[in-house]
Amino acid sequence: MSSRSITGRIIRPNIEICWGCSSLISSRRISQAYLRKTAEAEKQWQMKAEEIKAGKKESMLSILERRGFVDSIAGMVLDVHQLGGATAKVGDPTGRTTSREVQSSITRKANMVSMHYQLKKLWVNVEKYGRRYGFEWEWAWRRELVNNNAWMNKLPLMEILQLLGPGVRLGTMLGKQTVKHKMEKGDGMSFAEFMYPLLQAWDWWYMYDTKGIQVQIGGSDQFGNIVAGIDAVKYIKGHHPDPLTRQKMDHNAMPCGFTVPLLTTAAGKKFGKSEGNAVWLDKEMTSTFDLYQFFLRSADVDVGRYLKLFTFIPLPQIDAIMTEHMKDPGARKAQHTLAREFVELVHGADASKEAESQHRKLFRSPSQALSTPVEVESTDRPTPITATNAPAIHVTLPESLVLNQSVARVMYSAGLVASRSEGHRLAKNQGAYIGSKPGGGGGMGNNLDFTPIKLWNPTVTQDFLLDGQLLVLRTGKWKVKVVKVVSDEEFERLGLDAPGWKKDQNLE
């Protein structure tokens, strides 16, 4: 590799020969601006480290460490959240005795869109919530949201067999608890399910190799899959046929993982559908009011632990909240704090205030109802669409409002715009987007790609339908609609309605 100085000029890169492939390889040139920025970043990190050591500043990760969630934190530069668009086609057999039902392509794609935007909104709200407690985003930190469809759908089976296969022993895999449990007590294990840990392990190798991801975090049920990933990364790194990739790992390059324990109540009851106490972070499945009520029902023995797990409230303040709460447990002050903070963490401050206000109005005493006026905020200005107030994503429309209709009419019927003329203006100015294949060629594939909507012929709209039933539309950054198209008869039978369905006259 070429030698270079952070402050000096860049020396011409050396030319190297890879004897394994007999081709020329040149070192990548790095600009002076990049080197200066790197030097500045190192200086800022060093200054912050000195402030932390001196007790002047405390990082978010150090608080997590102090609360006992993680140990020996060195720092974080890149945070990657992965959607399993490809592995969802197989399904994780961990903890199951029966095979998962095969999902249709349209269901997987609709779920993928929902989870994509749910995660994006969640982290916007988490950052805002963290800033309220003094946590500031460092410019060197980066976060990505990826879908393993991006590499899995282009991955030849022979590459997995060549790079990972020799390092996998059947005896070890057959001895795993998941395999034995499903084969002895369940309906047997398919080859696809047997391969699932290897697919998840390959995900980690891909991100380790391309992004330098060393740490994987998962639920406690993912322990076996995470261990398989650690073994895979170590094996491929040490046995790769390319000498530039094959290296002996030192301690600082080792992959590692940790799991998050299953959340339970003090009585040992878990959160889940089977227990009848499941909640979702999607507003369409659990409203902010219902989410507020869920945590408001927390038992006194659980609420203190939940405040430490689900909020950024400093520990001394949590102790003070619990002390005040125990003076009058019936007032449920700790539960109200937990519910308010959690809804803000997930859905934002405005949603939290609204959920608390709804609860207060619904459960206030008759004397309060007579004496306390209801405040109504009035404004003529439209509220900007943000991550915290974006409307519901899923909508159902009849075929007659989609097929052979102008894209402006479809956007109006889906609730993306207030009128067809607004939809026409957005399409004309390329301010609206439709889910498509990269390059705008027809319906969206397995990745979340958008192309600007144009004023094309009405017959073109149906070319973007996914599996003939699903249409994904977007305006701005957060306003997204996943449109499920059904027959007019089915739409009528379901008792649904939509703008333009009953010959709405106010279309313009």
Short mmCIF file of C-alpha atoms in Angstrom, two decimals:
data_model
loop_
_atom_site.label_atom_id
_atom_site.label_comp_id
_atom_site.label_asym_id
_atom_site.label_seq_id
_atom_site.Cartn_x
_atom_site.Cartn_y
_atom_site.Cartn_z
CA MET A 1 0.00 0.00 0.00
CA SER A 2 1.16 3.56 -0.54
CA SER A 3 2.52 5.65 2.30
CA ARG A 4 0.83 8.96 3.02
CA SER A 5 0.90 11.69 5.66
CA ILE A 6 -2.15 13.32 7.21
CA THR A 7 -0.67 16.79 6.76
CA GLY A 8 1.72 16.26 3.86
CA ARG A 9 1.08 15.69 0.18
CA ILE A 10 -0.31 12.44 -1.13
CA ILE A 11 2.40 10.14 -2.45
CA ARG A 12 1.69 8.38 -5.74
CA PRO A 13 0.13 4.97 -4.99
CA ASN A 14 2.19 1.85 -5.52
CA ILE A 15 1.25 -0.76 -8.10
CA GLU A 16 0.82 -4.24 -6.64
CA ILE A 17 0.38 -7.61 -8.33
CA CYS A 18 -2.07 -10.12 -6.91
CA TRP A 19 -0.45 -13.45 -7.83
CA GLY A 20 -3.68 -15.28 -7.13
CA CYS A 21 -5.51 -13.50 -9.95
CA SER A 22 -2.55 -12.14 -11.99
CA SER A 23 -4.08 -8.67 -12.28
CA LEU A 24 -2.87 -5.18 -11.43
CA ILE A 25 -4.25 -3.53 -8.30
CA SER A 26 -3.64 0.11 -7.35
CA SER A 27 -4.14 1.68 -3.96
CA ARG A 28 -7.10 4.08 -3.73
CA ARG A 29 -6.23 7.77 -3.81
CA ILE A 30 -7.41 9.79 -0.83
CA SER A 31 -7.99 13.53 -1.10
CA GLN A 32 -6.42 16.14 1.15
CA ALA A 33 -9.91 17.22 2.29
CA TYR A 34 -10.69 13.67 3.42
CA LEU A 35 -7.42 13.44 5.33
CA ARG A 36 -8.01 16.79 7.03
CA LYS A 37 -11.53 15.73 8.01
CA THR A 38 -10.18 12.46 9.40
CA ALA A 39 -7.59 14.35 11.44
CA GLU A 40 -10.29 16.71 12.75
CA ALA A 41 -12.52 13.75 13.66
CA GLU A 42 -9.70 12.08 15.59
CA LYS A 43 -9.02 15.35 17.41
CA GLN A 44 -12.71 15.79 18.31
CA TRP A 45 -12.98 12.21 19.54
CA GLN A 46 -9.88 12.72 21.67
CA MET A 47 -11.28 15.96 23.13
CA LYS A 48 -14.59 14.28 23.93
CA ALA A 49 -12.76 11.34 25.52
CA GLU A 50 -10.90 13.77 27.78
CA GLU A 51 -14.19 15.47 28.75
CA ILE A 52 -15.77 12.10 29.57
CA LYS A 53 -12.74 11.06 31.62
CA ALA A 54 -12.86 14.38 33.47
CA GLY A 55 -16.54 13.83 34.26
CA LYS A 56 -17.69 16.85 32.25
CA LYS A 57 -19.72 14.86 29.73
CA GLU A 58 -21.45 11.49 29.65
CA SER A 59 -22.28 9.68 26.43
CA MET A 60 -25.46 7.74 25.73
CA LEU A 61 -23.51 4.50 25.45
CA SER A 62 -21.78 5.04 28.79
CA ILE A 63 -25.20 5.38 30.44
CA LEU A 64 -26.29 2.09 28.88
CA GLU A 65 -23.09 0.55 30.21
CA ARG A 66 -23.68 1.97 33.69
CA ARG A 67 -27.21 0.55 33.71
CA GLY A 68 -25.75 -2.89 33.07
CA PHE A 69 -27.00 -3.40 29.51
CA VAL A 70 -23.56 -3.66 27.82
CA ASP A 71 -19.93 -3.85 28.92
CA SER A 72 -16.61 -2.41 27.74
CA ILE A 73 -17.95 0.08 25.18
CA ALA A 74 -15.31 1.59 22.91
CA GLY A 75 -17.60 3.68 20.70
CA MET A 76 -19.73 3.46 17.57
CA VAL A 77 -19.32 4.90 14.08
CA LEU A 78 -21.79 2.98 11.89
CA ASP A 79 -25.15 1.62 13.01
CA VAL A 80 -26.89 -0.69 10.51
CA HIS A 81 -30.48 -1.91 10.79
CA GLN A 82 -31.26 -4.86 8.54
CA LEU A 83 -34.60 -5.91 7.10
CA GLY A 84 -34.82 -9.59 6.20
CA GLY A 85 -36.56 -9.28 2.86
CA ALA A 86 -34.76 -12.36 1.50
CA THR A 87 -34.63 -14.51 4.64
CA ALA A 88 -38.35 -13.87 5.23
CA LYS A 89 -38.99 -16.13 2.25
CA VAL A 90 -37.63 -19.00 4.36
CA GLY A 91 -38.59 -17.98 7.89
CA ASP A 92 -36.61 -18.47 11.09
CA PRO A 93 -37.47 -21.89 12.64
CA THR A 94 -36.05 -20.91 16.05
CA GLY A 95 -38.41 -21.90 18.87
CA ARG A 96 -41.06 -23.33 16.54
CA THR A 97 -42.51 -26.83 16.24
CA THR A 98 -44.45 -26.10 13.05
CA SER A 99 -43.27 -24.56 9.80
CA ARG A 100 -44.26 -21.00 9.03
CA GLU A 101 -46.99 -20.36 6.51
CA VAL A 102 -45.63 -19.34 3.14
CA GLN A 103 -46.32 -15.65 2.60
CA SER A 104 -47.26 -14.33 -0.79
CA SER A 105 -44.92 -11.94 -2.54
CA ILE A 106 -47.44 -9.09 -2.16
CA THR A 107 -47.63 -9.61 1.63
CA ARG A 108 -43.84 -9.61 2.01
CA LYS A 109 -43.49 -6.43 -0.04
CA ALA A 110 -46.24 -4.64 1.88
CA ASN A 111 -44.62 -5.64 5.17
CA MET A 112 -41.24 -4.48 3.90
CA VAL A 113 -42.55 -1.01 3.04
CA SER A 114 -44.27 -0.72 6.43
CA MET A 115 -41.19 -1.78 8.41
CA HIS A 116 -38.90 0.44 6.34
CA TYR A 117 -40.83 3.60 7.18
CA GLN A 118 -41.57 2.47 10.72
CA LEU A 119 -37.84 2.18 11.46
CA LYS A 120 -37.05 5.50 9.79
CA LYS A 121 -39.71 7.28 11.85
CA LEU A 122 -38.66 5.49 15.03
CA TRP A 123 -35.07 6.69 14.87
CA VAL A 124 -36.06 10.26 14.05
CA ASN A 125 -38.16 10.25 17.23
CA VAL A 126 -35.46 8.51 19.29
CA GLU A 127 -32.93 11.20 18.32
CA LYS A 128 -35.35 14.01 19.25
CA TYR A 129 -36.17 12.29 22.53
CA GLY A 130 -32.48 11.80 23.32
CA ARG A 131 -31.72 15.48 22.72
CA ARG A 132 -34.22 16.36 25.45
CA TYR A 133 -31.89 14.60 27.89
CA GLY A 134 -28.70 16.12 26.52
CA PHE A 135 -27.64 13.48 24.01
CA GLU A 136 -26.34 15.15 20.86
CA TRP A 137 -25.74 13.40 17.57
CA GLU A 138 -22.04 13.23 16.69
CA TRP A 139 -21.28 14.15 13.09
CA ALA A 140 -19.05 11.09 12.67
CA TRP A 141 -21.89 8.69 13.50
CA ARG A 142 -23.74 7.12 10.60
CA ARG A 143 -26.85 5.00 10.43
CA GLU A 144 -28.11 2.82 7.58
CA LEU A 145 -31.26 0.86 6.89
CA VAL A 146 -30.56 -2.06 4.57
CA ASN A 147 -32.50 -5.00 3.15
CA ASN A 148 -30.71 -8.29 2.56
CA ASN A 149 -32.60 -8.63 -0.72
CA ALA A 150 -29.95 -6.27 -2.09
CA TRP A 151 -27.24 -8.95 -1.95
CA MET A 152 -29.07 -12.24 -1.36
CA ASN A 153 -31.07 -12.12 -4.59
CA LYS A 154 -27.84 -11.81 -6.58
CA LEU A 155 -25.88 -14.40 -4.58
CA PRO A 156 -25.01 -17.69 -6.36
CA LEU A 157 -25.42 -20.81 -4.23
CA MET A 158 -21.97 -21.94 -5.33
CA GLU A 159 -20.40 -18.90 -3.66
CA ILE A 160 -21.91 -19.87 -0.30
CA LEU A 161 -20.77 -23.47 -0.76
CA GLN A 162 -17.27 -22.39 -1.77
CA LEU A 163 -16.63 -19.78 0.92
CA LEU A 164 -18.75 -20.97 3.87
CA GLY A 165 -19.63 -24.60 3.15
CA PRO A 166 -16.26 -26.19 4.04
CA GLY A 167 -16.36 -24.56 7.48
CA VAL A 168 -19.80 -25.93 8.41
CA ARG A 169 -20.00 -29.32 10.12
CA LEU A 170 -23.27 -31.27 9.98
CA GLY A 171 -22.73 -32.74 13.43
CA THR A 172 -22.63 -29.27 14.94
CA MET A 173 -25.72 -28.12 13.07
CA LEU A 174 -27.70 -31.28 13.90
CA GLY A 175 -26.79 -30.81 17.55
CA LYS A 176 -28.35 -27.35 17.75
CA GLN A 177 -31.36 -27.13 20.06
CA THR A 178 -33.57 -25.59 17.36
CA VAL A 179 -33.00 -28.55 15.01
CA LYS A 180 -33.48 -31.22 17.68
CA HIS A 181 -36.58 -29.52 19.08
CA LYS A 182 -38.32 -29.26 15.71
CA MET A 183 -37.35 -32.75 14.56
CA GLU A 184 -38.29 -34.49 17.81
CA LYS A 185 -41.38 -32.51 18.85
CA GLY A 186 -42.48 -30.74 15.68
CA ASP A 187 -43.32 -31.47 12.07
CA GLY A 188 -39.70 -32.02 11.01
CA MET A 189 -37.24 -29.60 9.50
CA SER A 190 -37.00 -28.70 5.83
CA PHE A 191 -33.72 -28.08 4.04
CA ALA A 192 -34.64 -24.40 3.73
CA GLU A 193 -35.15 -24.10 7.50
CA PHE A 194 -31.93 -26.03 8.11
CA MET A 195 -30.09 -23.49 5.93
CA TYR A 196 -31.58 -20.45 7.70
CA PRO A 197 -28.71 -19.95 10.21
CA LEU A 198 -26.25 -20.02 7.31
CA LEU A 199 -28.23 -17.36 5.43
CA GLN A 200 -28.26 -15.11 8.48
CA ALA A 201 -24.56 -15.84 9.00
CA TRP A 202 -23.87 -14.79 5.41
CA ASP A 203 -25.67 -11.50 6.06
CA TRP A 204 -23.16 -10.75 8.77
CA TRP A 205 -20.19 -11.75 6.61
CA TYR A 206 -21.43 -9.47 3.83
CA MET A 207 -21.78 -6.49 6.17
CA TYR A 208 -18.49 -7.27 7.93
CA ASP A 209 -16.70 -7.40 4.58
CA THR A 210 -18.37 -4.36 2.98
CA LYS A 211 -19.16 -2.12 5.97
CA GLY A 212 -16.87 -3.32 8.74
CA ILE A 213 -19.76 -4.36 11.02
CA GLN A 214 -18.29 -6.21 14.01
CA VAL A 215 -21.16 -6.28 16.51
CA GLN A 216 -24.58 -7.89 16.06
CA ILE A 217 -27.45 -7.32 18.49
CA GLY A 218 -30.53 -9.54 18.62
CA GLY A 219 -33.18 -11.00 20.87
CA SER A 220 -32.30 -13.86 23.20
CA ASP A 221 -33.88 -16.31 20.75
CA GLN A 222 -31.25 -15.28 18.17
CA PHE A 223 -28.29 -16.52 20.22
CA GLY A 224 -27.69 -19.57 18.03
CA ASN A 225 -27.93 -17.59 14.79
CA ILE A 226 -25.54 -14.93 16.12
CA VAL A 227 -22.99 -17.57 17.16
CA ALA A 228 -23.28 -19.12 13.68
CA GLY A 229 -22.55 -15.68 12.22
CA ILE A 230 -19.44 -15.23 14.39
CA ASP A 231 -18.13 -18.63 13.27
CA ALA A 232 -18.89 -17.83 9.62
CA VAL A 233 -17.08 -14.48 9.66
CA LYS A 234 -14.02 -15.99 11.32
CA TYR A 235 -13.89 -18.94 8.91
CA ILE A 236 -14.38 -16.98 5.68
CA LYS A 237 -11.91 -14.28 6.76
CA GLY A 238 -9.27 -16.90 7.52
CA HIS A 239 -9.82 -19.11 4.46
CA HIS A 240 -10.90 -16.74 1.68
CA PRO A 241 -9.25 -17.59 -1.68
CA ASP A 242 -8.47 -13.91 -2.33
CA PRO A 243 -5.20 -13.09 -0.51
CA LEU A 244 -6.30 -9.46 -0.11
CA THR A 245 -9.37 -10.60 1.86
CA ARG A 246 -7.80 -13.54 3.66
CA GLN A 247 -6.22 -12.26 6.84
CA LYS A 248 -5.56 -13.48 10.34
CA MET A 249 -7.87 -11.61 12.70
CA ASP A 250 -6.42 -9.67 15.56
CA HIS A 251 -8.38 -8.95 18.73
CA ASN A 252 -9.69 -5.59 17.50
CA ALA A 253 -11.17 -7.10 14.32
CA MET A 254 -13.04 -9.97 15.97
CA PRO A 255 -16.84 -10.17 15.44
CA CYS A 256 -18.93 -10.32 18.58
CA GLY A 257 -22.60 -10.27 19.50
CA PHE A 258 -24.91 -9.86 22.42
CA THR A 259 -28.56 -10.63 22.98
CA VAL A 260 -31.39 -8.73 24.63
CA PRO A 261 -33.36 -10.76 27.20
CA LEU A 262 -37.02 -11.46 26.62
CA LEU A 263 -39.14 -8.78 28.27
CA THR A 264 -41.34 -10.18 31.03
CA THR A 265 -43.38 -8.95 33.96
CA ALA A 266 -42.33 -9.54 37.56
CA ALA A 267 -44.56 -12.63 37.50
CA GLY A 268 -42.58 -14.04 34.58
CA LYS A 269 -45.32 -13.41 32.03
CA LYS A 270 -43.93 -12.51 28.63
CA PHE A 271 -45.21 -9.92 26.18
CA GLY A 272 -46.71 -11.60 23.14
CA LYS A 273 -49.74 -12.55 21.10
CA SER A 274 -50.07 -15.90 22.84
CA GLU A 275 -50.32 -14.15 26.21
CA GLY A 276 -52.91 -11.65 24.97
CA ASN A 277 -50.82 -8.60 25.89
CA ALA A 278 -49.00 -7.81 22.65
CA VAL A 279 -48.50 -4.24 21.49
CA TRP A 280 -47.13 -2.96 18.20
CA LEU A 281 -45.10 0.15 17.47
CA ASP A 282 -47.16 0.71 14.32
CA LYS A 283 -49.94 3.29 14.84
CA GLU A 284 -52.20 1.33 12.51
CA MET A 285 -52.00 -1.76 14.75
CA THR A 286 -51.76 -0.08 18.18
CA SER A 287 -52.90 3.53 18.41
CA THR A 288 -50.91 5.99 20.51
CA PHE A 289 -53.82 6.12 22.97
CA ASP A 290 -53.87 2.32 23.34
CA LEU A 291 -50.08 2.29 23.71
CA TYR A 292 -50.35 4.91 26.46
CA GLN A 293 -53.05 2.84 28.20
CA PHE A 294 -50.96 -0.33 27.94
CA PHE A 295 -48.06 1.11 29.93
CA LEU A 296 -50.44 2.91 32.27
CA ARG A 297 -51.66 -0.56 33.34
CA SER A 298 -48.13 -1.62 34.37
CA ALA A 299 -47.91 -3.13 37.84
CA ASP A 300 -46.15 -1.19 40.60
CA VAL A 301 -43.47 -3.90 40.83
CA ASP A 302 -42.69 -3.54 37.11
CA VAL A 303 -42.89 0.19 36.46
CA GLY A 304 -39.50 1.08 37.98
CA ARG A 305 -37.69 -1.47 35.83
CA TYR A 306 -39.56 -0.33 32.70
CA LEU A 307 -38.55 3.28 33.36
CA LYS A 308 -34.91 2.18 33.30
CA LEU A 309 -35.37 0.06 30.19
CA PHE A 310 -37.55 2.31 28.02
CA THR A 311 -36.59 5.88 28.91
CA PHE A 312 -33.52 8.12 29.08
CA ILE A 313 -34.56 9.54 32.45
CA PRO A 314 -31.48 9.73 34.74
CA LEU A 315 -31.41 7.06 37.43
CA PRO A 316 -31.58 9.49 40.38
CA GLN A 317 -34.69 11.03 38.83
CA ILE A 318 -36.25 7.58 38.40
CA ASP A 319 -35.60 6.86 42.08
CA ALA A 320 -37.30 10.16 42.98
CA ILE A 321 -40.28 9.31 40.74
CA MET A 322 -40.69 5.92 42.42
CA THR A 323 -40.40 7.44 45.90
CA GLU A 324 -43.12 9.97 45.07
CA HIS A 325 -45.22 7.23 43.45
CA MET A 326 -45.18 5.00 46.53
CA LYS A 327 -46.65 7.81 48.64
CA ASP A 328 -49.88 7.49 46.63
CA PRO A 329 -49.79 4.42 44.34
CA GLY A 330 -53.40 4.97 43.33
CA ALA A 331 -52.48 8.15 41.45
CA ARG A 332 -50.17 6.04 39.23
CA LYS A 333 -47.69 8.88 38.77
CA ALA A 334 -44.88 6.51 37.77
CA GLN A 335 -47.12 4.76 35.23
CA HIS A 336 -48.15 8.08 33.70
CA THR A 337 -44.50 9.08 33.39
CA LEU A 338 -43.64 5.73 31.78
CA ALA A 339 -46.54 5.91 29.31
CA ARG A 340 -45.81 9.53 28.39
CA GLU A 341 -42.08 8.94 27.90
CA PHE A 342 -42.49 5.72 25.91
CA VAL A 343 -45.04 7.17 23.49
CA GLU A 344 -42.72 10.14 22.95
CA LEU A 345 -39.79 7.79 22.34
CA VAL A 346 -41.69 5.87 19.65
CA HIS A 347 -44.13 8.37 18.12
CA GLY A 348 -42.84 11.81 19.15
CA ALA A 349 -43.69 14.52 21.68
CA ASP A 350 -46.90 15.69 19.96
CA ALA A 351 -48.34 12.17 19.89
CA SER A 352 -47.42 11.71 23.55
CA LYS A 353 -49.18 14.93 24.59
CA GLU A 354 -52.25 14.01 22.55
CA ALA A 355 -52.47 10.51 24.07
CA GLU A 356 -52.14 11.90 27.60
CA SER A 357 -54.75 14.59 26.85
CA GLN A 358 -57.18 11.96 25.55
CA HIS A 359 -56.72 9.94 28.72
CA ARG A 360 -57.22 12.96 31.00
CA LYS A 361 -60.40 14.01 29.20
CA LEU A 362 -61.80 10.49 29.17
CA PHE A 363 -61.13 9.68 32.81
CA ARG A 364 -61.44 13.06 34.52
CA SER A 365 -64.03 13.44 37.27
CA PRO A 366 -67.46 15.04 36.58
CA SER A 367 -66.44 18.21 38.46
CA GLN A 368 -63.38 18.54 36.24
CA ALA A 369 -65.50 17.98 33.15
CA LEU A 370 -67.74 20.91 34.12
CA SER A 371 -65.01 23.31 35.17
CA THR A 372 -62.21 22.51 32.72
CA PRO A 373 -62.73 23.91 29.23
CA VAL A 374 -61.56 21.89 26.26
CA GLU A 375 -58.82 23.75 24.43
CA VAL A 376 -59.18 23.86 20.68
CA GLU A 377 -56.25 25.03 18.63
CA SER A 378 -57.20 26.74 15.39
CA THR A 379 -54.91 27.58 12.51
CA ASP A 380 -55.38 28.24 8.85
CA ARG A 381 -51.92 27.03 7.94
CA PRO A 382 -51.51 23.38 6.92
CA THR A 383 -49.39 21.26 9.23
CA PRO A 384 -46.22 19.93 7.57
CA ILE A 385 -46.02 16.15 7.30
CA THR A 386 -43.24 14.84 9.54
CA ALA A 387 -42.18 11.50 10.98
CA THR A 388 -44.40 12.11 14.01
CA ASN A 389 -47.67 13.00 12.26
CA ALA A 390 -47.50 11.04 9.01
CA PRO A 391 -50.89 9.49 8.12
CA ALA A 392 -51.65 5.77 8.02
CA ILE A 393 -49.80 3.87 5.30
CA HIS A 394 -52.20 1.13 4.20
CA VAL A 395 -55.33 1.78 2.13
CA THR A 396 -57.65 -0.36 0.00
CA LEU A 397 -59.08 0.85 -3.32
CA PRO A 398 -61.40 -0.72 -5.91
CA GLU A 399 -60.10 -1.55 -9.38
CA SER A 400 -62.28 1.12 -10.97
CA LEU A 401 -60.36 3.85 -9.10
CA VAL A 402 -56.94 2.51 -10.14
CA LEU A 403 -56.97 0.64 -13.44
CA ASN A 404 -56.98 2.88 -16.52
CA GLN A 405 -57.09 5.95 -14.27
CA SER A 406 -54.73 8.91 -14.35
CA VAL A 407 -52.07 8.87 -11.67
CA ALA A 408 -53.51 12.14 -10.29
CA ARG A 409 -56.88 10.41 -9.79
CA VAL A 410 -55.20 7.47 -8.05
CA MET A 411 -53.27 9.77 -5.68
CA TYR A 412 -56.51 11.59 -4.84
CA SER A 413 -58.42 8.37 -4.16
CA ALA A 414 -55.55 7.05 -2.01
CA GLY A 415 -55.62 10.19 0.15
CA LEU A 416 -52.18 11.45 -0.84
CA VAL A 417 -53.53 14.74 -2.19
CA ALA A 418 -56.58 16.88 -1.47
CA SER A 419 -57.69 17.10 -5.11
CA ARG A 420 -56.94 15.73 -8.55
CA SER A 421 -55.55 19.10 -9.62
CA GLU A 422 -53.02 18.95 -6.77
CA GLY A 423 -52.04 15.47 -7.89
CA HIS A 424 -51.67 16.72 -11.45
CA ARG A 425 -49.36 19.53 -10.31
CA LEU A 426 -47.21 17.15 -8.25
CA ALA A 427 -46.86 14.72 -11.14
CA LYS A 428 -46.06 17.53 -13.57
CA ASN A 429 -43.29 18.81 -11.27
CA GLN A 430 -42.09 15.29 -10.40
CA GLY A 431 -42.98 15.80 -6.74
CA ALA A 432 -44.61 12.38 -6.36
CA TYR A 433 -43.08 8.91 -6.58
CA ILE A 434 -44.16 5.36 -7.31
CA GLY A 435 -42.61 2.08 -6.19
CA SER A 436 -40.71 0.64 -9.13
CA LYS A 437 -37.71 -1.33 -10.27
CA PRO A 438 -34.40 0.58 -10.35
CA GLY A 439 -34.45 2.86 -13.36
CA GLY A 440 -38.22 3.18 -13.29
CA GLY A 441 -38.96 0.05 -15.29
CA GLY A 442 -42.30 -1.33 -14.14
CA GLY A 443 -43.40 -2.60 -10.75
CA MET A 444 -41.16 -2.50 -7.69
CA GLY A 445 -38.92 -5.50 -7.10
CA ASN A 446 -37.76 -6.84 -3.76
CA ASN A 447 -36.00 -3.60 -2.82
CA LEU A 448 -37.66 -0.34 -1.84
CA ASP A 449 -37.03 1.81 -4.93
CA PHE A 450 -39.02 4.79 -6.16
CA THR A 451 -39.17 6.62 -9.48
CA PRO A 452 -40.73 10.07 -10.06
CA ILE A 453 -44.31 9.94 -11.31
CA LYS A 454 -44.91 11.50 -14.70
CA LEU A 455 -48.08 12.43 -16.56
CA TRP A 456 -48.08 9.18 -18.47
CA ASN A 457 -51.02 7.52 -20.21
CA PRO A 458 -53.61 6.19 -17.70
CA THR A 459 -53.01 2.64 -18.93
CA VAL A 460 -49.39 2.80 -17.70
CA THR A 461 -50.38 3.00 -14.02
CA GLN A 462 -51.33 -0.67 -13.87
CA ASP A 463 -47.81 -1.62 -15.06
CA PHE A 464 -46.56 -0.61 -11.60
CA LEU A 465 -48.90 -2.97 -9.74
CA LEU A 466 -47.01 -5.55 -7.68
CA ASP A 467 -48.40 -9.01 -8.37
CA GLY A 468 -51.43 -7.27 -9.85
CA GLN A 469 -52.65 -6.13 -6.42
CA LEU A 470 -50.30 -3.64 -4.74
CA LEU A 471 -49.33 -0.07 -5.59
CA VAL A 472 -46.82 1.97 -3.54
CA LEU A 473 -47.06 5.78 -3.78
CA ARG A 474 -45.16 8.56 -2.01
CA THR A 475 -45.16 12.35 -1.82
CA GLY A 476 -42.50 14.20 0.12
CA LYS A 477 -40.37 12.26 2.58
CA TRP A 478 -42.91 10.69 4.92
CA LYS A 479 -46.30 10.56 3.19
CA VAL A 480 -46.54 7.01 1.84
CA LYS A 481 -49.50 4.90 0.76
CA VAL A 482 -49.44 1.16 0.18
CA VAL A 483 -52.55 0.65 -1.94
CA LYS A 484 -54.16 -2.78 -2.07
CA VAL A 485 -56.34 -3.10 -5.17
CA VAL A 486 -59.45 -5.30 -4.92
CA SER A 487 -62.43 -5.85 -7.16
CA ASP A 488 -65.30 -3.38 -7.00
CA GLU A 489 -67.54 -6.13 -5.66
CA GLU A 490 -65.11 -6.94 -2.83
CA PHE A 491 -64.70 -3.25 -2.00
CA GLU A 492 -68.48 -2.86 -1.78
CA ARG A 493 -68.84 -6.03 0.30
CA LEU A 494 -66.26 -4.76 2.81
CA GLY A 495 -68.27 -1.57 3.24
CA LEU A 496 -65.30 0.63 2.39
CA ASP A 497 -65.26 4.13 0.95
CA ALA A 498 -62.72 6.31 -0.82
CA PRO A 499 -62.61 9.75 -2.46
CA GLY A 500 -64.24 9.47 -5.86
CA TRP A 501 -65.95 6.15 -5.14
CA LYS A 502 -69.46 7.59 -4.92
CA LYS A 503 -69.03 9.97 -7.85
CA ASP A 504 -67.62 12.66 -5.55
CA GLN A 505 -68.32 16.02 -7.09
CA ASN A 506 -65.60 17.89 -5.20
CA LEU A 507 -62.68 16.45 -7.14
CA GLU A 508 -61.06 19.72 -8.19
#
